[in-house]
Short mmCIF file of C-alpha atoms and ligand atoms in Angstrom, two decimals:
data_model
loop_
_atom_site.label_atom_id
_atom_site.label_comp_id
_atom_site.label_asym_id
_atom_site.label_seq_id
_atom_site.Cartn_x
_atom_site.Cartn_y
_atom_site.Cartn_z
CA MET A 73 -50.55 19.53 -23.13
CA GLU A 74 -47.82 22.10 -22.45
CA ILE A 75 -50.46 24.79 -22.24
CA ILE A 76 -51.63 23.38 -18.88
CA LEU A 77 -48.12 23.69 -17.46
CA TYR A 78 -47.73 27.24 -18.76
CA GLY A 79 -51.22 28.11 -17.53
CA ILE A 80 -50.31 26.87 -14.05
CA MET A 81 -47.09 28.90 -14.08
CA PHE A 82 -49.00 32.01 -15.14
CA ILE A 83 -51.53 31.52 -12.31
CA ILE A 84 -48.72 30.90 -9.78
CA GLY A 85 -47.15 34.14 -11.05
CA THR A 86 -50.32 36.20 -10.60
CA LEU A 87 -50.84 34.75 -7.10
CA ILE A 88 -47.26 35.61 -6.16
CA GLY A 89 -47.77 39.08 -7.66
CA SER A 90 -50.91 39.50 -5.58
CA PHE A 91 -49.08 38.36 -2.43
CA CYS A 92 -46.23 40.75 -3.24
CA THR A 93 -48.48 43.82 -3.51
CA LEU A 94 -49.60 43.06 0.05
CA ALA A 95 -46.11 42.23 1.29
CA VAL A 96 -44.59 45.36 -0.30
CA TYR A 97 -46.92 47.41 1.88
CA ARG A 98 -46.56 45.34 5.06
CA ILE A 99 -42.90 44.23 5.26
CA PRO A 100 -41.33 47.74 5.60
CA ILE A 101 -43.66 48.59 8.51
CA GLY A 102 -43.06 45.24 10.19
CA LYS A 103 -46.63 43.98 9.82
CA ASP A 104 -47.59 40.32 9.69
CA ILE A 105 -47.87 39.02 6.12
CA THR A 106 -49.41 35.61 6.63
CA HIS A 107 -52.10 35.67 9.30
CA GLU A 108 -53.90 38.95 8.84
CA ARG A 109 -56.48 39.20 6.06
CA SER A 110 -56.36 42.00 3.51
CA PHE A 111 -58.58 45.03 3.85
CA CYS A 112 -59.45 48.03 1.70
CA PRO A 113 -57.04 50.88 2.54
CA ASN A 114 -59.88 53.38 2.09
CA CYS A 115 -62.90 51.95 3.96
CA ASN A 116 -60.98 49.30 6.00
CA HIS A 117 -63.55 46.69 5.02
CA ARG A 118 -62.13 43.17 5.27
CA LEU A 119 -61.72 41.64 1.82
CA GLU A 120 -63.26 38.27 1.09
CA PHE A 121 -61.71 35.48 -0.89
CA TRP A 122 -63.50 36.48 -4.11
CA ASP A 123 -62.16 40.03 -3.80
CA LEU A 124 -58.63 38.69 -3.83
CA ILE A 125 -58.49 36.58 -6.99
CA PRO A 126 -55.64 38.09 -9.02
CA ILE A 127 -56.65 40.05 -12.15
CA VAL A 128 -60.17 38.48 -12.21
CA SER A 129 -61.39 40.38 -9.12
CA TYR A 130 -59.97 43.67 -10.39
CA LEU A 131 -61.68 43.31 -13.77
CA ALA A 132 -64.96 41.98 -12.31
CA LEU A 133 -65.19 44.92 -9.91
CA GLY A 134 -64.23 47.42 -12.61
CA GLY A 135 -61.16 48.49 -10.64
CA LYS A 136 -63.25 49.68 -7.67
CA CYS A 137 -63.64 48.52 -4.07
CA ARG A 138 -66.79 46.38 -3.71
CA TYR A 139 -67.77 48.12 -0.48
CA CYS A 140 -66.90 51.81 -0.81
CA LYS A 141 -66.49 52.08 -4.62
CA GLU A 142 -63.11 53.78 -4.16
CA LYS A 143 -60.85 53.29 -7.17
CA ILE A 144 -58.14 50.63 -6.76
CA ARG A 145 -54.78 51.70 -8.16
CA ILE A 146 -54.16 50.14 -11.58
CA ARG A 147 -50.66 49.42 -10.28
CA TYR A 148 -52.05 46.31 -8.53
CA LEU A 149 -53.44 44.91 -11.77
CA LEU A 150 -50.22 45.65 -13.67
CA PHE A 151 -48.14 44.09 -10.90
CA GLU A 152 -50.16 40.86 -10.94
CA LEU A 153 -50.18 40.73 -14.73
CA GLY A 154 -46.44 41.47 -14.95
CA SER A 155 -45.64 38.83 -12.36
CA GLY A 156 -47.82 36.27 -14.20
CA ILE A 157 -46.11 37.00 -17.51
CA THR A 158 -42.65 36.81 -15.88
CA PHE A 159 -43.32 33.32 -14.51
CA LEU A 160 -44.89 32.23 -17.79
CA LEU A 161 -41.74 33.33 -19.63
CA LEU A 162 -39.59 31.57 -17.04
CA ALA A 163 -41.47 28.32 -17.71
CA LEU A 164 -41.23 28.82 -21.48
CA SER A 165 -37.51 29.53 -21.28
CA THR A 166 -36.74 26.31 -19.39
CA ASN A 167 -38.34 24.32 -22.22
CA ILE A 168 -39.75 21.56 -20.00
CA HIS A 169 -42.46 19.24 -21.25
CA LEU A 170 -45.40 17.94 -19.29
CA GLU A 171 -44.94 14.37 -20.59
CA GLU A 172 -41.34 14.40 -19.37
CA LEU A 173 -42.44 15.78 -16.02
CA LEU A 174 -44.99 13.01 -15.56
CA THR A 175 -42.62 10.14 -16.37
CA ASN A 176 -40.87 10.72 -13.04
CA THR A 177 -37.22 10.28 -13.87
CA GLU A 178 -34.30 11.79 -12.02
CA GLU A 179 -34.16 14.52 -14.66
CA THR A 180 -37.75 15.41 -13.87
CA ILE A 181 -37.11 15.87 -10.17
CA ASN A 182 -34.09 18.01 -11.01
CA GLY A 183 -36.23 20.09 -13.36
CA ILE A 184 -38.94 20.62 -10.76
CA VAL A 185 -36.41 21.48 -8.03
CA LEU A 186 -34.70 24.00 -10.32
CA ILE A 187 -38.02 25.61 -11.29
CA GLY A 188 -38.90 25.73 -7.57
CA PHE A 189 -35.67 27.59 -6.83
CA GLY A 190 -36.35 29.82 -9.85
CA ILE A 191 -39.79 30.71 -8.50
CA LEU A 192 -38.38 31.48 -5.03
CA TYR A 193 -35.53 33.54 -6.50
CA PHE A 194 -37.89 35.58 -8.69
CA THR A 195 -40.31 36.06 -5.79
CA THR A 196 -37.61 37.58 -3.58
CA LEU A 197 -36.54 39.81 -6.48
CA ILE A 198 -40.11 41.01 -7.17
CA LEU A 199 -40.57 41.80 -3.47
CA ILE A 200 -37.28 43.69 -3.30
CA ALA A 201 -38.18 45.62 -6.48
CA GLY A 202 -41.66 46.54 -5.21
CA ILE A 203 -40.39 47.82 -1.87
CA ASP A 204 -37.46 49.68 -3.46
CA LYS A 205 -39.79 51.36 -5.97
CA GLU A 206 -42.08 52.56 -3.18
CA ARG A 207 -39.48 53.58 -0.57
CA THR A 208 -35.99 53.51 -2.14
CA GLU A 209 -34.96 50.90 0.38
CA ILE A 210 -33.71 47.33 0.00
CA ALA A 211 -35.75 45.19 2.39
CA LYS A 212 -33.29 43.34 4.64
CA PRO A 213 -35.80 40.67 5.82
CA VAL A 214 -36.45 39.71 2.18
CA LEU A 215 -32.73 39.65 1.42
CA LEU A 216 -32.15 37.45 4.47
CA PHE A 217 -34.87 35.08 3.29
CA GLY A 218 -33.15 35.09 -0.11
CA PHE A 219 -29.79 34.16 1.40
CA ILE A 220 -31.43 31.22 3.22
CA ILE A 221 -32.83 30.01 -0.12
CA LEU A 222 -29.40 30.54 -1.64
CA GLY A 223 -27.87 28.36 1.09
CA LEU A 224 -30.34 25.57 0.29
CA TYR A 225 -29.65 25.99 -3.43
CA ILE A 226 -25.88 25.66 -2.91
CA LEU A 227 -26.47 22.63 -0.69
CA TYR A 228 -28.59 21.10 -3.46
CA LEU A 229 -25.94 21.78 -6.12
CA CYS A 230 -23.18 20.30 -3.97
CA THR A 231 -25.13 17.20 -3.03
CA PHE A 232 -26.80 16.24 -6.29
CA LYS A 233 -25.00 18.07 -9.04
CA ASN A 234 -21.36 17.63 -7.99
CA ILE A 235 -20.67 21.23 -8.84
CA LEU A 236 -17.45 22.70 -7.49
CA VAL A 237 -18.15 24.70 -4.37
CA TYR A 238 -15.17 27.02 -4.42
CA LYS A 239 -17.06 29.66 -6.45
CA TYR A 240 -19.85 29.72 -3.88
CA ALA A 241 -17.39 29.66 -0.99
CA ILE A 242 -15.93 32.90 -2.37
CA TYR A 243 -19.41 34.44 -2.73
CA LEU A 244 -20.27 33.44 0.82
CA ILE A 245 -17.09 35.02 2.17
CA PHE A 246 -17.95 38.21 0.26
CA ILE A 247 -21.49 38.16 1.64
CA LEU A 248 -20.18 37.78 5.20
CA ILE A 249 -17.69 40.63 4.76
CA ILE A 250 -20.38 42.96 3.39
CA ILE A 251 -22.82 42.03 6.17
CA LEU A 252 -20.15 42.74 8.80
CA LEU A 253 -19.37 46.06 7.08
CA ASP A 254 -23.10 46.79 7.05
CA ILE A 255 -23.43 46.11 10.78
CA TRP A 256 -20.37 48.25 11.53
CA LEU A 257 -21.74 51.15 9.44
CA MET A 258 -25.15 50.76 11.07
CA LYS A 259 -23.56 51.15 14.50
CA LYS A 260 -21.49 54.13 13.37
CA LYS A 261 -24.11 56.11 11.47
CA GLY A 262 -27.29 54.66 12.89
CA LYS A 263 -29.06 54.32 9.57
CA GLU A 264 -29.26 51.91 6.64
CA ASN A 265 -26.59 52.31 3.98
CA TYR A 266 -28.24 52.04 0.57
CA THR A 267 -24.99 51.34 -1.32
CA ILE A 268 -24.17 48.37 0.92
CA SER A 269 -27.68 47.00 0.44
CA ILE A 270 -27.29 47.29 -3.34
CA LEU A 271 -23.97 45.43 -3.07
CA LEU A 272 -25.67 42.62 -1.13
CA LEU A 273 -28.43 42.44 -3.72
CA TRP A 274 -25.81 42.29 -6.46
CA ILE A 275 -23.99 39.35 -4.84
CA TYR A 276 -27.30 37.62 -4.25
CA MET A 277 -28.09 37.89 -7.97
CA LEU A 278 -24.59 36.81 -8.96
CA SER A 279 -24.85 33.66 -6.82
CA PHE A 280 -28.10 32.62 -8.50
CA THR A 281 -27.13 33.57 -12.05
CA ASN A 282 -23.66 34.09 -13.53
CA THR A 283 -21.10 36.76 -14.38
CA ASP A 284 -22.37 37.23 -17.98
CA ILE A 285 -25.92 37.89 -16.84
CA MET A 286 -24.63 40.22 -14.12
CA LEU A 287 -22.54 42.19 -16.61
CA PHE A 288 -25.59 42.87 -18.77
CA THR A 289 -27.64 43.55 -15.64
CA ILE A 290 -25.18 46.26 -14.58
CA ILE A 291 -25.11 47.88 -18.03
CA ALA A 292 -28.92 47.93 -18.28
CA THR A 293 -29.22 49.25 -14.71
CA LEU A 294 -26.81 52.09 -15.42
CA ILE A 295 -28.85 53.07 -18.50
CA PHE A 296 -32.11 52.94 -16.47
CA VAL A 297 -30.58 55.01 -13.67
CA ALA A 298 -29.28 57.61 -16.14
CA ILE A 299 -32.69 57.92 -17.84
CA HIS A 300 -34.42 58.13 -14.45
CA SER A 301 -32.09 60.87 -13.23
CA ILE A 302 -32.36 62.92 -16.43
CA ALA A 303 -36.15 62.58 -16.50
CA HIS A 304 -36.37 63.80 -12.89
CA LYS A 305 -33.95 66.68 -13.47
CA LEU A 306 -36.08 67.88 -16.36
CA GLU A 307 -39.23 67.50 -14.31
CA GLU A 308 -38.16 69.22 -11.13
CA LYS A 309 -36.03 72.29 -11.40
CA GLU A 310 -35.15 72.30 -7.72
CA LYS A 311 -31.73 71.02 -6.81
CA GLU A 312 -33.19 68.35 -4.63
CA ASN A 313 -31.33 65.05 -4.49
CA VAL A 314 -33.15 62.58 -6.70
CA LYS A 315 -33.65 59.21 -5.03
CA VAL A 316 -33.25 56.55 -7.69
CA PRO A 317 -34.60 53.06 -6.93
CA ILE A 318 -31.46 51.32 -8.19
CA GLY A 319 -32.56 47.95 -6.79
CA PHE A 320 -35.81 48.14 -8.74
CA TYR A 321 -33.96 48.67 -12.02
CA MET A 322 -31.43 45.96 -11.16
CA VAL A 323 -34.25 43.47 -10.59
CA ILE A 324 -36.00 44.29 -13.87
CA SER A 325 -32.72 43.96 -15.79
CA ASN A 326 -31.72 40.77 -13.98
CA ILE A 327 -35.08 39.04 -14.55
CA PHE A 328 -34.97 40.02 -18.23
CA PHE A 329 -31.44 38.76 -18.83
CA THR A 330 -31.92 35.60 -16.73
CA ILE A 331 -34.94 34.60 -18.84
CA LEU A 332 -33.13 35.58 -22.04
CA ALA A 333 -30.07 33.50 -21.07
CA ASN A 334 -32.37 30.57 -20.32
CA PHE A 335 -33.99 30.91 -23.74
CA LEU A 336 -30.63 31.00 -25.46
CA ALA A 337 -29.33 27.99 -23.50
CA ASN A 338 -32.41 25.77 -23.77
CA ILE A 339 -34.19 26.64 -26.98
CA VAL A 340 -31.72 28.27 -29.39
CA LYS A 341 -29.11 25.57 -29.16
ZN1 ZN B 258 -63.21 50.17 0.27
#
């Protein structure tokens, strides 16, 4: 029976991955992400529903556009697949059972709400990672959306879980200070400050996970960044400043350690 639940989570993951590939392209240029249909970037032909089924469409079309036969970047397939696997692992790590879910107890509702928040949290992270990888830029609209979800999450914890709020109050104060600093720097220099954005992303992650996960996230990110920098230095001999997508590496590390921590807490007891 569990396989149905995991199958659903995998499909949700691939759909979110598919949405993210579109959003990664549209959000930074301020384009609408919900009303406008997708089109082929080469021939501009509008894509139909059956061209947009995650993974299936790519494989059925042999990785080519149905209309102009231009190759579709394999990145799209990998993104959808990776997103599907991530959500599948998230479901596996929470160790929920379909029978329990269907017996409609208070625990069940809690479980579903928490998975819902998990899905939203991971979606914002995947979006941030995709945009950062493409443009070395932390998307503020996505981060803002994330903070709204965070607010709802804290509200949920306070109302139903009786968890002490002081920890979150401190986080919120930090977030406000950084945002004010960000606005002040924006006015002074007239451009986005990448370090401040990374700091906001870090606090966002910390609020949704915990200090242990964030410690490992930082260590892994530093290793990724070091490897990235060395690889680029070896590749290009020019003394050009290498732009490292720190946010992208942070997201990968955070998703990995969040799922791992879940596994350790729920399955290896
Ligand atoms: Zn085309």
